[in-house]
Coordinates of C-alpha atoms in Angstrom, one line a residue:
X28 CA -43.6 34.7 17.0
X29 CA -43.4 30.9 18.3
X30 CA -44.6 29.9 14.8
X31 CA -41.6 31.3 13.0
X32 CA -39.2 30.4 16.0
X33 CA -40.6 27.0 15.6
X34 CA -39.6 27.3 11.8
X35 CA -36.5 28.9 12.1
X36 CA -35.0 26.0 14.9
X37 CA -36.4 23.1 12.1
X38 CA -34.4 25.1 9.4
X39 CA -31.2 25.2 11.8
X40 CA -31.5 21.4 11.9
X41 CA -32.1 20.6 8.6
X42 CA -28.4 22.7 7.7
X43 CA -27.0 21.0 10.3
X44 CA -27.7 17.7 9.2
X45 CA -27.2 18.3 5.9
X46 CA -23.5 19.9 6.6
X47 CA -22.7 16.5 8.8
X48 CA -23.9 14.7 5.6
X49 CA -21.1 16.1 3.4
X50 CA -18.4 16.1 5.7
X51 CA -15.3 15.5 3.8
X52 CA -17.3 14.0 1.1
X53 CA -18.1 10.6 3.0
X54 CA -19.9 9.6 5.3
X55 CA -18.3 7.2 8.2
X56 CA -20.0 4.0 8.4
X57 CA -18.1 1.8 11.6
X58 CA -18.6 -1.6 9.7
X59 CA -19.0 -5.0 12.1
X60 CA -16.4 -7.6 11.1
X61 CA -15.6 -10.8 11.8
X62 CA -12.0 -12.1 12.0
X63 CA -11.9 -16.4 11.5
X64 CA -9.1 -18.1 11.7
X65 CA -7.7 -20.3 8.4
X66 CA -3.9 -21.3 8.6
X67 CA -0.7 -20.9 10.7
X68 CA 2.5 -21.2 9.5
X69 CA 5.9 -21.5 10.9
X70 CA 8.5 -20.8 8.5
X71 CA 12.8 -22.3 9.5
X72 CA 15.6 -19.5 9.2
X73 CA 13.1 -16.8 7.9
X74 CA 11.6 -13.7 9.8
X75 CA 8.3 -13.7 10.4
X76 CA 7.3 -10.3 8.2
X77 CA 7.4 -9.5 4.8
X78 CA 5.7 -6.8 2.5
X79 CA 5.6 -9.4 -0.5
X80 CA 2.8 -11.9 -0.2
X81 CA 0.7 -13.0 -3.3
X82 CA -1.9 -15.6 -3.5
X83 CA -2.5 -17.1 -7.2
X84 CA -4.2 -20.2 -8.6
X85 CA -1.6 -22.2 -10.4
X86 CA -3.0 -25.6 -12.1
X87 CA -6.2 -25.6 -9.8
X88 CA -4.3 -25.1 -6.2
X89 CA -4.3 -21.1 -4.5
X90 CA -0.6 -21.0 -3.4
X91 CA 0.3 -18.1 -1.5
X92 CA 3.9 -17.0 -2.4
X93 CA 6.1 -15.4 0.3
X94 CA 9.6 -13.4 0.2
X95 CA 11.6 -11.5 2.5
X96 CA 12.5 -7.8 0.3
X97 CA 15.4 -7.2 2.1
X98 CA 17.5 -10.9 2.8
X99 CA 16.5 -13.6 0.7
X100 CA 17.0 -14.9 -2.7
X101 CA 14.0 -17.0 -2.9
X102 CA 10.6 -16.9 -3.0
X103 CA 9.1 -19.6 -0.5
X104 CA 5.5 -21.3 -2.3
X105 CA 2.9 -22.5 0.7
X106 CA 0.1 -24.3 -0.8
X107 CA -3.3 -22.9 1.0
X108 CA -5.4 -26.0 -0.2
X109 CA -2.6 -28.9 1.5
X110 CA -1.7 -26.4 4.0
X111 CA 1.7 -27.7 3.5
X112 CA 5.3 -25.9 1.5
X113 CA 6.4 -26.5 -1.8
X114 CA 9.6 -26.5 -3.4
X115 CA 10.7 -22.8 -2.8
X116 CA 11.7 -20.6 -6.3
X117 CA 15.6 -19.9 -6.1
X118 CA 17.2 -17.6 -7.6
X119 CA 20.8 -16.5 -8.3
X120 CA 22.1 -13.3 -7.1
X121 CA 25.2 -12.7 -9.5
X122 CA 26.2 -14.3 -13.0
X123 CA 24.2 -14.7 -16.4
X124 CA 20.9 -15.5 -14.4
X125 CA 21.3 -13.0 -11.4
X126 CA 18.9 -11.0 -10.3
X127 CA 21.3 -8.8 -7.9
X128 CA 18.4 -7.9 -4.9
X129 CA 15.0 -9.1 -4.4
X130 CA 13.6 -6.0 -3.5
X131 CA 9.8 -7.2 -4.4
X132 CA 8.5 -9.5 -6.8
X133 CA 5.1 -10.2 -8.9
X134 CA 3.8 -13.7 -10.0
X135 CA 2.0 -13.9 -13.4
X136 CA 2.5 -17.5 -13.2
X137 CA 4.8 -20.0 -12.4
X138 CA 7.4 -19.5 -15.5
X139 CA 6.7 -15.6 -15.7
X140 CA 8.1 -14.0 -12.4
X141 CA 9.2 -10.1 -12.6
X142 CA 11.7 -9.6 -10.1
X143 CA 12.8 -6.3 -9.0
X144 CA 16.6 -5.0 -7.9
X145 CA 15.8 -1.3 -7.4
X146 CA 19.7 0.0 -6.1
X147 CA 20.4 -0.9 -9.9
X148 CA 17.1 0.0 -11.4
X149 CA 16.3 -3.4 -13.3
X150 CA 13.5 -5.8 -13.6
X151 CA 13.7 -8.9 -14.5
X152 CA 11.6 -11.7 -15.7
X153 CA 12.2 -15.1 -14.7
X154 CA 11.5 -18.5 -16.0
X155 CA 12.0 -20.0 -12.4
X156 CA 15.5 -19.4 -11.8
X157 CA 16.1 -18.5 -15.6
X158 CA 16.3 -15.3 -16.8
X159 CA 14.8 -14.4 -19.5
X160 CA 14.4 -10.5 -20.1
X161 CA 16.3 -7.5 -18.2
X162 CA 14.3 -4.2 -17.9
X163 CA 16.1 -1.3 -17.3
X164 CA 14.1 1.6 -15.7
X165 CA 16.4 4.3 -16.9
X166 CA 16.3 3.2 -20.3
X167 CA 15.4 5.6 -23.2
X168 CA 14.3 8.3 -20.2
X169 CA 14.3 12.0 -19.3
X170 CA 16.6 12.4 -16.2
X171 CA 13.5 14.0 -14.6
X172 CA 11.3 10.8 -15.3
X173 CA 13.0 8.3 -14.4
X174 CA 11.8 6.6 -11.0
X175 CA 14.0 4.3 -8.4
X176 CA 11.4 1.6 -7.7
X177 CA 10.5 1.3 -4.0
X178 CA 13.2 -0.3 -1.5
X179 CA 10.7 -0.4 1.3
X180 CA 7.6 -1.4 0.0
X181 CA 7.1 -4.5 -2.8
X182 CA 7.4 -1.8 -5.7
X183 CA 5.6 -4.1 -8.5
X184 CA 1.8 -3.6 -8.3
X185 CA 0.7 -5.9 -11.2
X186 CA 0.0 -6.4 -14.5
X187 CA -2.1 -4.2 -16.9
X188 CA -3.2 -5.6 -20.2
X189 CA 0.7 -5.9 -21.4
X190 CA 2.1 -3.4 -19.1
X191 CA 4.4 -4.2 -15.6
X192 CA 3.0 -1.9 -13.6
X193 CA 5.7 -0.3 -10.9
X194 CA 6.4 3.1 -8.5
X195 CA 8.8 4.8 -6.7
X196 CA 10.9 8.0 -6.0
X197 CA 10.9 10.1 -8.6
X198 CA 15.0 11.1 -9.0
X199 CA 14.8 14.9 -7.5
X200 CA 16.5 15.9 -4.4
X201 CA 13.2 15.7 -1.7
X202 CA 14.5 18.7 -0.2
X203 CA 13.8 20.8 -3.5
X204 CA 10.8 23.0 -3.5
X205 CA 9.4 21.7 -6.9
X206 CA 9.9 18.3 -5.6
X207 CA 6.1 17.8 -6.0
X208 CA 5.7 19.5 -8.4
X209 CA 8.1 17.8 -11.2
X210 CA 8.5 14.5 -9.6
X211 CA 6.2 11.5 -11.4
X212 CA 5.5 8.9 -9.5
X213 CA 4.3 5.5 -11.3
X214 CA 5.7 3.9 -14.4
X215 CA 4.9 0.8 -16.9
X216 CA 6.8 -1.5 -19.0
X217 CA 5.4 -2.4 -22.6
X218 CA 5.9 -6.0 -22.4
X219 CA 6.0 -5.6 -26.4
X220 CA 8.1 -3.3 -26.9
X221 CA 10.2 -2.7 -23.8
X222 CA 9.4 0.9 -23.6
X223 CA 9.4 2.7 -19.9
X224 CA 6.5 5.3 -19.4
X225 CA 6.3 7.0 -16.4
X226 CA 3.2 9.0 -15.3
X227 CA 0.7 9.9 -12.2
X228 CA 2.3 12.6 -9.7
X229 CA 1.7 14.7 -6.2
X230 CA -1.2 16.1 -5.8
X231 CA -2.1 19.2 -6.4
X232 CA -2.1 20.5 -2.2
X233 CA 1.2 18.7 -2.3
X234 CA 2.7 21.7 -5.3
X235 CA 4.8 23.9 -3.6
X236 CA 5.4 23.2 -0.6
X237 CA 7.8 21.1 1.5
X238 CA 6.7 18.4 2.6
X239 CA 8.0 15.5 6.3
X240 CA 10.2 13.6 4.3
X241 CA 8.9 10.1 5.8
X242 CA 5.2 11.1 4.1
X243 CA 6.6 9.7 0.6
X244 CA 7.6 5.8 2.1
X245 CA 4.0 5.3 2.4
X246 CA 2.6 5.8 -0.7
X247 CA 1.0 2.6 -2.3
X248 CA 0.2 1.2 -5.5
X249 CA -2.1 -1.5 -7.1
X250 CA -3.8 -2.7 -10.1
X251 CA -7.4 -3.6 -9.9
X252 CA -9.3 -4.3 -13.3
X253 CA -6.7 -3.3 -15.4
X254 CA -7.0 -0.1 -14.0
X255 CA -3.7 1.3 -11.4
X256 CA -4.4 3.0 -8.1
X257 CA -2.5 5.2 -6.7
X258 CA -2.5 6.5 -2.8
X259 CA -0.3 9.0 -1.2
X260 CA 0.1 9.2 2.4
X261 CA -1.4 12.9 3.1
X262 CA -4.1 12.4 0.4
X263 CA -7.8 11.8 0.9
X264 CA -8.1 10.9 -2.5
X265 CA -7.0 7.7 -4.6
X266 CA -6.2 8.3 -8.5
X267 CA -7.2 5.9 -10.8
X268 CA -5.3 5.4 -14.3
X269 CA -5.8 3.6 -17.1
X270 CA -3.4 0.6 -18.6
X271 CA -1.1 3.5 -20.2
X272 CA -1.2 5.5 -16.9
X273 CA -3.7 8.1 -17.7
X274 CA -6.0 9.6 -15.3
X275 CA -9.1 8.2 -15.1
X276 CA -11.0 8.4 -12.0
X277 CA -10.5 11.1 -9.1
X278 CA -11.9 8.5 -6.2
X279 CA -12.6 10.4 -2.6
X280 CA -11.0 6.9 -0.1
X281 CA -10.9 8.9 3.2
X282 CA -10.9 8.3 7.2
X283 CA -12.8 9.9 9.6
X284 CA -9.5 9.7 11.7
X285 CA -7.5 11.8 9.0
X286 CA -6.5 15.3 10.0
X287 CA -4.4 18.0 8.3
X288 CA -0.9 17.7 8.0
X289 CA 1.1 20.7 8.3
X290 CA 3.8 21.5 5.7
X291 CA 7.1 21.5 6.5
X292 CA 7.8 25.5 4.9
X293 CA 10.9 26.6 5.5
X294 CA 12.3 24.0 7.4
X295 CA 15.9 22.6 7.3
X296 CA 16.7 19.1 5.9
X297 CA 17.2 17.9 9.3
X298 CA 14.0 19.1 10.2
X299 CA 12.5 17.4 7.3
X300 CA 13.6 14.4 8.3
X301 CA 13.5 14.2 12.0
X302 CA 12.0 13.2 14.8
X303 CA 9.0 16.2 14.7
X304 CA 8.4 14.9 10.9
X305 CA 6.8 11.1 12.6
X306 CA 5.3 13.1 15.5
X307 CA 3.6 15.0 12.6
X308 CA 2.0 12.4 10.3
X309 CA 1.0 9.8 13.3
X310 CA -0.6 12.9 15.3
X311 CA -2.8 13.8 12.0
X312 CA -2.7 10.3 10.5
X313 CA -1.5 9.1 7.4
X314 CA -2.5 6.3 4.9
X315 CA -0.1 3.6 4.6
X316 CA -1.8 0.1 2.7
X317 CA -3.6 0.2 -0.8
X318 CA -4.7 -3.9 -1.7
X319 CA -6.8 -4.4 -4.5
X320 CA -9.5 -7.3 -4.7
X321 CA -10.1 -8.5 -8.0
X322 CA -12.7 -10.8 -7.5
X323 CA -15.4 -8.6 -5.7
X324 CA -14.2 -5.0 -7.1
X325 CA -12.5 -3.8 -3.5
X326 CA -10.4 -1.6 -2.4
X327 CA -8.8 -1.9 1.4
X328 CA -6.7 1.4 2.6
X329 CA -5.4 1.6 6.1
X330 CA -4.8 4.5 7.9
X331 CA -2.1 4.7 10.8
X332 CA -2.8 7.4 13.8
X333 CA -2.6 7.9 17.5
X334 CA -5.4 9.3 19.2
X335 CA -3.0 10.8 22.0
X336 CA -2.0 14.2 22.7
X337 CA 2.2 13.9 21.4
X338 CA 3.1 16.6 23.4
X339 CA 2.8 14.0 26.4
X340 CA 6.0 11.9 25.1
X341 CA 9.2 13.0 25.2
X342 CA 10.6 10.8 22.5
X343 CA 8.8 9.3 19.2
X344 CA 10.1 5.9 20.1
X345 CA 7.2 5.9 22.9
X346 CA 4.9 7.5 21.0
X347 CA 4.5 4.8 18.4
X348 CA 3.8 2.4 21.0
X349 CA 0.0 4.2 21.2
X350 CA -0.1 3.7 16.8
X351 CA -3.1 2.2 16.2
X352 CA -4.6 1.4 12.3
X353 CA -8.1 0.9 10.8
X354 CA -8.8 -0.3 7.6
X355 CA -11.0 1.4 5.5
X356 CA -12.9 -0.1 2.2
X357 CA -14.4 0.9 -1.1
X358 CA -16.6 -0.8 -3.4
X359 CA -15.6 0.3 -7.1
X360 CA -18.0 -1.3 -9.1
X361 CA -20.6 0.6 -6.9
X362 CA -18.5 3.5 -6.9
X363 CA -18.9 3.9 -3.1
X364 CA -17.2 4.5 0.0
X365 CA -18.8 1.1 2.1
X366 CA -17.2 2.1 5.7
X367 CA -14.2 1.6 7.9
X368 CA -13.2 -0.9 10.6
X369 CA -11.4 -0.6 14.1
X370 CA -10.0 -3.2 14.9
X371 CA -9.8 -4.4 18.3
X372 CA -6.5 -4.0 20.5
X373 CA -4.7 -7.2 20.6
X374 CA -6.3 -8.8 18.0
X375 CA -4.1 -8.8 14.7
X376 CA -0.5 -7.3 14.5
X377 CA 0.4 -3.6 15.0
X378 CA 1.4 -3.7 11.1
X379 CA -0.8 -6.9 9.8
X380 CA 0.9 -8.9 7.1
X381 CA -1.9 -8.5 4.3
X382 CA -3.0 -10.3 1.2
X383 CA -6.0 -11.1 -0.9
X384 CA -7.1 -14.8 -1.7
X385 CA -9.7 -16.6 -3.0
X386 CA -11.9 -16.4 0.0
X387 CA -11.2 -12.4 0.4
X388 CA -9.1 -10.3 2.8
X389 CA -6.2 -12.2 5.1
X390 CA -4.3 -10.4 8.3
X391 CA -1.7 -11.5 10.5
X392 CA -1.1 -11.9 13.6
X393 CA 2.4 -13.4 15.2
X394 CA 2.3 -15.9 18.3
X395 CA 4.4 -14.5 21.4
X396 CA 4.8 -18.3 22.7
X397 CA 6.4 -19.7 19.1
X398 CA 8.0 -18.8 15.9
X399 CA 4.9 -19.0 14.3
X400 CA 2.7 -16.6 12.5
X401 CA -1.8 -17.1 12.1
X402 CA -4.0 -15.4 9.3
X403 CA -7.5 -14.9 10.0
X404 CA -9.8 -14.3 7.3
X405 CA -11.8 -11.0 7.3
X406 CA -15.7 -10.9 6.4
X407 CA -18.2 -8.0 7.4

């Protein structure tokens, strides 16, 4: 009787192991990391934040290029090598060369900027401050295709062989129940041809159902390899399509801290939108950055979540103040899931400015004596 018992408890183990292997697909690797410090910078009559920031080599010298979305009509050029600022790119708002809102941009090079005004749905490419193509996004489209390119969020995620790659809101009320279901959410230029082509979409547990109406503001968008990457914010998964936006790759990119998300059935639009909609997605996490890195075949996606019991706060104001975000990254040329990091309290912003250089992965953190703002390098 002890012999078999003996068998049965080593059989018990063995399934439980093998269940915690699979898990959701991954398993969780906490990474080590090392944050060191490179530059500060201290920037006159501009906030400190911004969701555009692009580093490029331009005639031998990695310049990082910086704009504010939402105020500014120029595009401020700090030289990484000098450590010092460059003649900013200006640009006209109104007239033969206006560009109407910066609402995100995306550096090829020096004479080929695409800039983005996404309350009129063009994009334009600029010569400096010359125009030298208009794009409309509504041209030549079905009224369910066509997509208003992201006001929050720098909407232009690269270049794919000759497309602009872009992504938005797909033009469907959000309070409609085949809001997932119809609405596309990526589209490309044909730089020879000036054609729009939209493609991508919700996922599938996305069909059907209504959905907190914040959850589509942090969806995300890159190009890596000529490839686009898509991530939703409820989503364990990241889509991969090709340079005409067809899928490719199904790639499982998830976080131990993700829960499930309720839908939102039934609910009012109020109740879409309000308060119990951010309790929601920070209580179960959500993903909120995609960065690609070129060079060494990354992918970085953070996760934002509170590890606090929300029916302790009264208001979500307070609740946010507990919103903590790890960064979680996968290697694509080894098709793997290499781990996640927590980052330390303190150490980098709440909402770390982020961009890829030469040297790798860069995050922000603002002084609290100064106008000033440090990036430390990430290695791990």
């Amino acid at each position: 009787m002890k012999k078999y018992s003996h068998k049965i408890v080593l059989g018990v183990i063995f399934l439980a192991l093998l269940s915690c292997g699979k898990g959701n697909g991954n398993n969780f690797n906490q990474l080590d990391y090392n944050l060191s410090f490179e530059f500060s910078l201290v920037i006159p009559d501009h906030p400190l934040s911004t969701n555009t920031l692009q580093a490029k080599i331009v005639d031998g010298k990695e310049l990082l290029f910086w704009g504010d979305v939402k105020r500014f009509d120029r595009i401020l050029v700090y030289n990484m090598v000098d450590q010092k600022w460059e003649d900013p790119i200006q640009f006209e708002l109104e007239g033969p060369n206006g560009i109407g809102k910066l609402n995100g941009f995306y550096v090829k090079d020096q004479d080929s900027i695409f800039t983005v005004d996404s309350f009129r749905w063009n994009i334009h490419l600029m010569d400096s401050g010359k125009k030298v193509a208009t794009y409309s996004v509504r041209s030549g489209l079905d009224p369910l295709e066509i997509i208003t390119p992201f006001t929050t969020e720098n909407p232009i995620s690269g270049v794919a062989e000759h497309n602009v790659v872009y992504f938005g809101f797909p033009e469907l009320s959000p309070f409609e129940q085949d809001y997932y279901t119809k609405g596309r959410t990526g589209a490309l230029i044909n730089l020879k041809n000036g054609q729009i082509k939209t493609g991508g979409g919700y996922p599938a547990q996305y069909h059907g159902h209504q959905w907190p109406g914040v959850n589509t503001i942090s969806d995300r968008q890159t190009v890596i390899k000529n490839h686009v990457a898509h991530s939703f914010s409820l989503s364990d998964t990241v889509f991969l399509y090709d340079p005409e936006y067809r899928l490719k790759k199904k790639i499982l990119f998830n976080s131990s801290k993700k829960r499930t998300t309720q839908n939102f059935d039934g609910q009012s639009k109020e109740g879409l939108s309000g308060e119990k909609a951010y309790f929601e997605m920070l209580s179960k996490g959500f993903y909120s950055s995609l960065i690609s890195d070129e060079k060494r075949g990354v992918l970085y996606r953070t996760i934002s979540y509170s590890d606090q019991d929300p029916s302790s706060f009264s208001n979500y104001f307070d609740y946010k103040l507990t919103a903590k975000r790890d960064l979680i990254i996968y290697d694509l040329d080894k098709d793997k899931l290499l781990g996640e990091i927590a980052f330390k309290p303190g150490e980098l912003d709440e909402i770390p400015m982020m961009f890829v250089g030469e040297k790798g992965l860069y995050l922000s953190k603002k002084r609290t004596d100064r106008e000033e703002v440090e990036f430390y390098l990430l290695s791990w």
